[in-house]
Coordinates of C-alpha atoms in Angstrom, one line a residue:
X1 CA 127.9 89.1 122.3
X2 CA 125.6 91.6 123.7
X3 CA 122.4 92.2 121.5
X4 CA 122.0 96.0 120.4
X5 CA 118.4 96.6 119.3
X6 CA 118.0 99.9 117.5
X7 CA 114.4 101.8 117.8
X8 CA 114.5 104.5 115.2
X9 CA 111.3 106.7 114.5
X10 CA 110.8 107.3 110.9
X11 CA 109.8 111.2 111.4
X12 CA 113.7 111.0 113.0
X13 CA 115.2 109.4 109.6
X14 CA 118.0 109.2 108.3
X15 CA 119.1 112.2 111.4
X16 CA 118.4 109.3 113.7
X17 CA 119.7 106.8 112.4
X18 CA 123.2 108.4 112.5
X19 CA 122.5 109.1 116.6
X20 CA 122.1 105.5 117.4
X21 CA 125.4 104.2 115.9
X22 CA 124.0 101.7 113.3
X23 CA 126.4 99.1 112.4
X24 CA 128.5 99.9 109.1
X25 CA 129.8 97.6 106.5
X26 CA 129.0 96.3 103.2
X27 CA 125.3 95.9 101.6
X28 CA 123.9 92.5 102.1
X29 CA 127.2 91.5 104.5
X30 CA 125.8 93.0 107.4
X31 CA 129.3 94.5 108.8
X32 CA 132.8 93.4 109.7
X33 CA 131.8 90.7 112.9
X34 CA 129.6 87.7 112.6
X35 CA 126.7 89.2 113.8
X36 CA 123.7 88.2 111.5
X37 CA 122.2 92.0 111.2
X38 CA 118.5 92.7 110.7
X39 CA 116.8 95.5 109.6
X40 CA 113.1 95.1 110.7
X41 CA 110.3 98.0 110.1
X42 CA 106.5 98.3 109.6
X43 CA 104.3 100.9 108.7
X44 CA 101.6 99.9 111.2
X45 CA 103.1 99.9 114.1
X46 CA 99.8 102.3 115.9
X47 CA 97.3 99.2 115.6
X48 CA 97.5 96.1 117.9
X49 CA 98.6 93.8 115.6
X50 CA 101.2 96.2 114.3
X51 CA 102.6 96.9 118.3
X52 CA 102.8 93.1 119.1
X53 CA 105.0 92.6 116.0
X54 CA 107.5 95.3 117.0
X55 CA 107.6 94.0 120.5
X56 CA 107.8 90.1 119.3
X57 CA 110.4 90.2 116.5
X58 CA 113.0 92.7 119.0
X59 CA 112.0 89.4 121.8
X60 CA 113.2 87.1 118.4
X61 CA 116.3 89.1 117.9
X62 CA 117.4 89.1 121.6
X63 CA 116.7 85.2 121.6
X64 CA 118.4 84.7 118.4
X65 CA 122.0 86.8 119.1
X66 CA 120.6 89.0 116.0
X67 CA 121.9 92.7 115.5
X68 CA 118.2 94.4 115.4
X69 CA 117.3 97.9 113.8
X70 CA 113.6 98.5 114.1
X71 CA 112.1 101.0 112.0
X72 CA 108.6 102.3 113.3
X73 CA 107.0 104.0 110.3
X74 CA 103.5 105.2 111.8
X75 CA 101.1 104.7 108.7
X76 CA 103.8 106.9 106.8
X77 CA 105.7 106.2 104.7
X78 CA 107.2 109.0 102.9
X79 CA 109.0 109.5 106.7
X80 CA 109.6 105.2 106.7
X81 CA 111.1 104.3 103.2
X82 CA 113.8 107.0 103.7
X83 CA 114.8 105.7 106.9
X84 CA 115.0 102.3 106.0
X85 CA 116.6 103.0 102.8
X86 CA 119.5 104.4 104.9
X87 CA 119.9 101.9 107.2
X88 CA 120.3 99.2 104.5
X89 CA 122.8 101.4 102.9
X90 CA 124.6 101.1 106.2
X91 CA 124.6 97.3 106.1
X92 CA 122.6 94.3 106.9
X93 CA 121.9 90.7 106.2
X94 CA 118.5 90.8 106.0
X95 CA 115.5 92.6 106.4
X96 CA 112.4 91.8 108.1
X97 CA 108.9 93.5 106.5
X98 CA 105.5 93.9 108.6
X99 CA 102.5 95.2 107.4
X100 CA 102.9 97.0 104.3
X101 CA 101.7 97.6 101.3
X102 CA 104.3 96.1 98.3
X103 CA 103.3 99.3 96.2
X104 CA 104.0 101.5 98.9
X105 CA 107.5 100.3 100.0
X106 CA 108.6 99.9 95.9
X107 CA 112.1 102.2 96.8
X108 CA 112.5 100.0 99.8
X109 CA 112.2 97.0 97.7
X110 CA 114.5 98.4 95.1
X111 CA 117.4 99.9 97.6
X112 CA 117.1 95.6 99.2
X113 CA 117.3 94.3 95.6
X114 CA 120.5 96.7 94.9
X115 CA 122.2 95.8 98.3
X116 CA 121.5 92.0 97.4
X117 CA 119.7 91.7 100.9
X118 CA 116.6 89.2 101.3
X119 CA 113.2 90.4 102.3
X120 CA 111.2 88.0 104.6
X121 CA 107.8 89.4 105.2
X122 CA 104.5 89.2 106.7
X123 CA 101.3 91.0 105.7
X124 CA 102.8 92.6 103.1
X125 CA 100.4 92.1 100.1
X126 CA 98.1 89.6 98.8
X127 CA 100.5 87.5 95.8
X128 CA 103.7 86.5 94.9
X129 CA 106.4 88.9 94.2
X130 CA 109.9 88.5 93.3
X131 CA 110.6 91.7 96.0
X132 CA 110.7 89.3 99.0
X133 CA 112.3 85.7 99.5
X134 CA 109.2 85.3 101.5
X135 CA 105.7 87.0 102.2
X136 CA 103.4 85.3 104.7
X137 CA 99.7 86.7 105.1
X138 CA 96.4 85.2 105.8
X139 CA 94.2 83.5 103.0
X140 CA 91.7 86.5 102.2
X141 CA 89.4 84.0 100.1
X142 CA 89.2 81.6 103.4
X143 CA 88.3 84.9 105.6
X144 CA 85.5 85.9 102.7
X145 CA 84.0 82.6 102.7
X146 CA 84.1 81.8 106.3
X147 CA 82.4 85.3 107.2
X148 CA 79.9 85.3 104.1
X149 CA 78.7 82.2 104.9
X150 CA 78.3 82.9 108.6
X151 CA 76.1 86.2 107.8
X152 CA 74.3 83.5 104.6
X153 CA 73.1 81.3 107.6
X154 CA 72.0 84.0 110.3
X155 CA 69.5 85.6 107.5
X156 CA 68.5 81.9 106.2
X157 CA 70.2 83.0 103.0
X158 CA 71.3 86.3 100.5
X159 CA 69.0 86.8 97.7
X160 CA 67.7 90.4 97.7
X161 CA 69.4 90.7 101.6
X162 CA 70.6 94.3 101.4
X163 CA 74.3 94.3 102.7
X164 CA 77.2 97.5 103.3
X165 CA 80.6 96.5 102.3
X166 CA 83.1 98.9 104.1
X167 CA 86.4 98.1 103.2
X168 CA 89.9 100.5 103.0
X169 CA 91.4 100.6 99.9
X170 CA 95.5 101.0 101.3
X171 CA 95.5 98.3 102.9
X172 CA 96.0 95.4 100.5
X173 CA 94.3 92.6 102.2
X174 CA 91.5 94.9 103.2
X175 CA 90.9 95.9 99.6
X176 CA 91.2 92.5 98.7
X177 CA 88.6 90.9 100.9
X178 CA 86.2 93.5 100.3
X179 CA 86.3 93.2 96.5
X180 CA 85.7 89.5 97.2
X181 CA 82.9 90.1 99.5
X182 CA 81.2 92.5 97.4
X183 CA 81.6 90.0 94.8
X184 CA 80.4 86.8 96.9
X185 CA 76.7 89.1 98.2
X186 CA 76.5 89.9 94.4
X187 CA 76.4 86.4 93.1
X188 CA 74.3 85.1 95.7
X189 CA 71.9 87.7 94.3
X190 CA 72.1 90.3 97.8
X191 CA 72.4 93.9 97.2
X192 CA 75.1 95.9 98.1
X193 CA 73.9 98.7 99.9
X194 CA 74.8 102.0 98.3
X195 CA 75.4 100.3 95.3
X196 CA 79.7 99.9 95.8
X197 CA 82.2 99.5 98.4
X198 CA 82.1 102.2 101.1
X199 CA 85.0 102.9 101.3
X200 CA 86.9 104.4 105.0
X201 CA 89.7 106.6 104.5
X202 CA 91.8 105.9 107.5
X203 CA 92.9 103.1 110.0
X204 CA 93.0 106.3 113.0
X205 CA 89.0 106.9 112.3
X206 CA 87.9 103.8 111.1
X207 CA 85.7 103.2 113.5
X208 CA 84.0 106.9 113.5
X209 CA 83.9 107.1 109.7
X210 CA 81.9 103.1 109.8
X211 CA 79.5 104.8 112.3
X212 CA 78.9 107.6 110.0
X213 CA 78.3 105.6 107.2
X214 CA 76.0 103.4 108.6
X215 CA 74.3 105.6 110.3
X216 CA 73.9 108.2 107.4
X217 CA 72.9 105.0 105.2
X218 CA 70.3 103.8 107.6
X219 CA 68.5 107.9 108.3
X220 CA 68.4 108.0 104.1
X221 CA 66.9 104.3 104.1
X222 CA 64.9 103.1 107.5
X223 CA 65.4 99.4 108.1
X224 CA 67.0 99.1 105.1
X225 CA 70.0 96.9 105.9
X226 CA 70.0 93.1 106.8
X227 CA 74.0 93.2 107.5
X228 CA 77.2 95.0 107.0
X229 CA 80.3 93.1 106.0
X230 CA 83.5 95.2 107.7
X231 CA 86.9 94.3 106.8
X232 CA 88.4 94.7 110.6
X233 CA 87.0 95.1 113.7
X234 CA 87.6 98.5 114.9
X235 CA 85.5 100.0 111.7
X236 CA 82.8 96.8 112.4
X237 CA 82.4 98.2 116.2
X238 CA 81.3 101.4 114.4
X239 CA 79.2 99.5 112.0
X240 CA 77.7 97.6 115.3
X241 CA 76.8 100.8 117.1
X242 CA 75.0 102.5 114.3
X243 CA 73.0 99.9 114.1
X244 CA 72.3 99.5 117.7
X245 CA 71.5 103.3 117.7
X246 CA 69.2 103.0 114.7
X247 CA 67.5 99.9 116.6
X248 CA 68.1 98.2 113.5
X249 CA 68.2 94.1 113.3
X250 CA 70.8 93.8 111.2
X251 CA 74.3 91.8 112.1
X252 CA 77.7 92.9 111.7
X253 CA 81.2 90.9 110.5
X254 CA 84.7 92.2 111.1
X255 CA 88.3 90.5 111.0
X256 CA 91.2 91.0 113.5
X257 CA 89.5 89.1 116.9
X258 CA 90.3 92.3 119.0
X259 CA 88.9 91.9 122.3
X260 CA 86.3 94.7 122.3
X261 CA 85.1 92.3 119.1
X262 CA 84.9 89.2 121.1
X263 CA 83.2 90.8 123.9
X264 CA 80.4 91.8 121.2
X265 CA 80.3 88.7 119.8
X266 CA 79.4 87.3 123.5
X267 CA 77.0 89.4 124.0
X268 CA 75.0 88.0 121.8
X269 CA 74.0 91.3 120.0
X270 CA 74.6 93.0 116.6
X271 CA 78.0 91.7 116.2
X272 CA 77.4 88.3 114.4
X273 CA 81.5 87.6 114.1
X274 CA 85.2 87.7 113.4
X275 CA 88.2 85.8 112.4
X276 CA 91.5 85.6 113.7
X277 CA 94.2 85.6 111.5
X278 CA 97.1 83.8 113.1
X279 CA 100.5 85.4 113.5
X280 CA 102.2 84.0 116.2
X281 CA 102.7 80.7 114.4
X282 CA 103.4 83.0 110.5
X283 CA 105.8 85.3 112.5
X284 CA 107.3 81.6 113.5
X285 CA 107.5 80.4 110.5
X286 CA 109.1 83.4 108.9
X287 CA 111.9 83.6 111.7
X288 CA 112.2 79.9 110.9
X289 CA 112.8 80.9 107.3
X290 CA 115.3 83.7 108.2
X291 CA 117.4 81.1 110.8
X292 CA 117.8 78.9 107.7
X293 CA 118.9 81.9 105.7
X294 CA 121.5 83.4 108.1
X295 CA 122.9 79.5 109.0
X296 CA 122.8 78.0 105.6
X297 CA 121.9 80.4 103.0
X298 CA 119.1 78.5 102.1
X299 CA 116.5 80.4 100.5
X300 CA 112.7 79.7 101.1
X301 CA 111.4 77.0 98.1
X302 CA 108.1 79.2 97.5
X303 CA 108.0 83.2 98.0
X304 CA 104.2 83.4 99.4
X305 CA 102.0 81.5 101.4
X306 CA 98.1 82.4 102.0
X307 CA 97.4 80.2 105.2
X308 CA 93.8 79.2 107.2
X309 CA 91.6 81.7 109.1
X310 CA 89.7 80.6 112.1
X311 CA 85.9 82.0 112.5
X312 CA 85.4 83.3 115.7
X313 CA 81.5 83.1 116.4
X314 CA 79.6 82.7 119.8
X315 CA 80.3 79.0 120.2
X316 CA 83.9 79.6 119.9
X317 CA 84.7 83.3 121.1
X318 CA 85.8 82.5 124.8
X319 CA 88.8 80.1 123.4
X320 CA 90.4 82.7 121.6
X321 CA 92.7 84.8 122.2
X322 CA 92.9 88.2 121.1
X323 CA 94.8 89.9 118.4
X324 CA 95.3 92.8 121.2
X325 CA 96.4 91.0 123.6
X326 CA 99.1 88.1 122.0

């Protein structure tokens, strides 16, 4: 049977979605054939990560004979929920989450629960929750620890170290690392520059707003950092480059192993590290998960899983490869 993959653009809705001829028939029975339909949508589609899910999962569907809808919801998601909402009124057999925030998607999560369709997830918060049959992210603690303790060797240890925290509250795993880092400097008796998180307001400017903190930090207090902690790269190349500017000493940390991160990182300047997170083998493991589901109707024996970081450092940086280019 020929594989019909559906891109819908959340500003469209639910308008679009009646364009491209979805497939009707009963919630959580995906229609009248045998096709095993998916709905699939993130919110975060714009960032690397985000664009190589989209593409990956519709290369998974055409693989796999699935009926694909994918749902692009642009870091917004009073345009997203509506349009997914729709399409699982329309029919499916399950859906497929990337990206999100649980508290942001709580009408998607109720419209699923309604339909009696299974959401398999990845990224899409930091703990169990009976809203999926499965949420795979990376273990935030693990990330904390391994970049903590990379920046707690470079400076031949914390105590009185003053350190930036920059962090973006939204994004659950982001929030959640920096709280942990924040934490982490503060027991090992470093002080956290400006005395709280700073705090960026949006993925699209990241990497402007990190330089204007950093550099506004560093004009108000010469020479007065010994590192900045970033919770992803794009804000941490910021973070770098105010530094560099300022002809400061201090090192940097970020998470995502983008390429412009690697590059830094073997240079052998400011930028002291990053982690990759791995998704190529959790989107595996999900679809794995789902193929169980739609041949079986076995569900997943545990709803979350947290799994291992890798800590990409000078020794290392050339063997990996980058989260912008998987």
């Amino acid at each position: 049977m020929r594989i019909r993959i559906k891109a819908i653009a959340a500003a469209a809705a639910v308008a679009a979605l009646a364009l491209t001829g979805c497939s009707t028939g009963g919630a959580g029975g995906g229609g009248d054939d045998d096709t095993f339909k998916v709905i699939a949508f993130t919110s975060g589609n714009q960032t690397p990560v985000g664009a190589w899910w989209v593409k990956a999962v519709q290369e998974k569907a055409d693989e796999l004979g699935w009926d694909l809808t994918m749902i692009q919801g642009d870091f917004d998601f009073q345009k997203m929920n509506p349009a997914v909402e729709s399409a699982i009124g329309q029919g499916a057999d399950a859906i497929f989450n990337g990206y999100t925030d649980y508290a942001s998607i709580s009408s998607i999560i109720t419209a699923a629960k309604d339909a009696n369709i299974p959401m398999f997830a990845m990224d899409a918060g930091t703990e169990a929750t009976d809203g999926f049959a499965l949420n795979i992210t990376a273990d935030q603690q693990g990330i904390v620890d391994q970049t903590v303790d990379e920046i707690d060797t470079t400076l031949g240890g914390l105590e009185g170290k003053n350190i930036m925290v920059i962090g973006h509250d939204p994004h659950p795993g982001i929030r959640l690392r920096a709280g942990l880092a924040a934490e982490a400097f503060e027991a090992a008796g470093a002080n956290i520059a400006g005395g709280s998180i700073q705090k960026v307001t949006s993925p699209a400017t990241g990497r402007t707003e990190a330089l204007a903190l950093v550099t506004d930090y560093l004009q108000a207090n010469p020479g007065g950092l010994d590192a900045v902690w970033v919770g992803w790269d794009d804000a941490a190349l910021g973070a770098a480059q105010a530094l560099n500017e300022a002809g400061s000493d201090a090192v940097v940390t970020g998470v995502d192993a983008t390429s412009e991160a690697i590059a830094a990182i073997e240079s052998g300047g400011t930028f002291l590290a990053t982690v990759e997170q791995p998704w190529p083998s959790i989107l595996d493991t999900v679809v794995e998960a789902m193929v169980a589901y739609q041949e079986s109707g076995t569900m997943p024996s545990s709803n979350f899983d947290a799994v291992a970081t890798t800590l990409v450092d000078k020794a290392n940086a050339s063997t990996i490869t980058p989260s912008d280019k998987l």
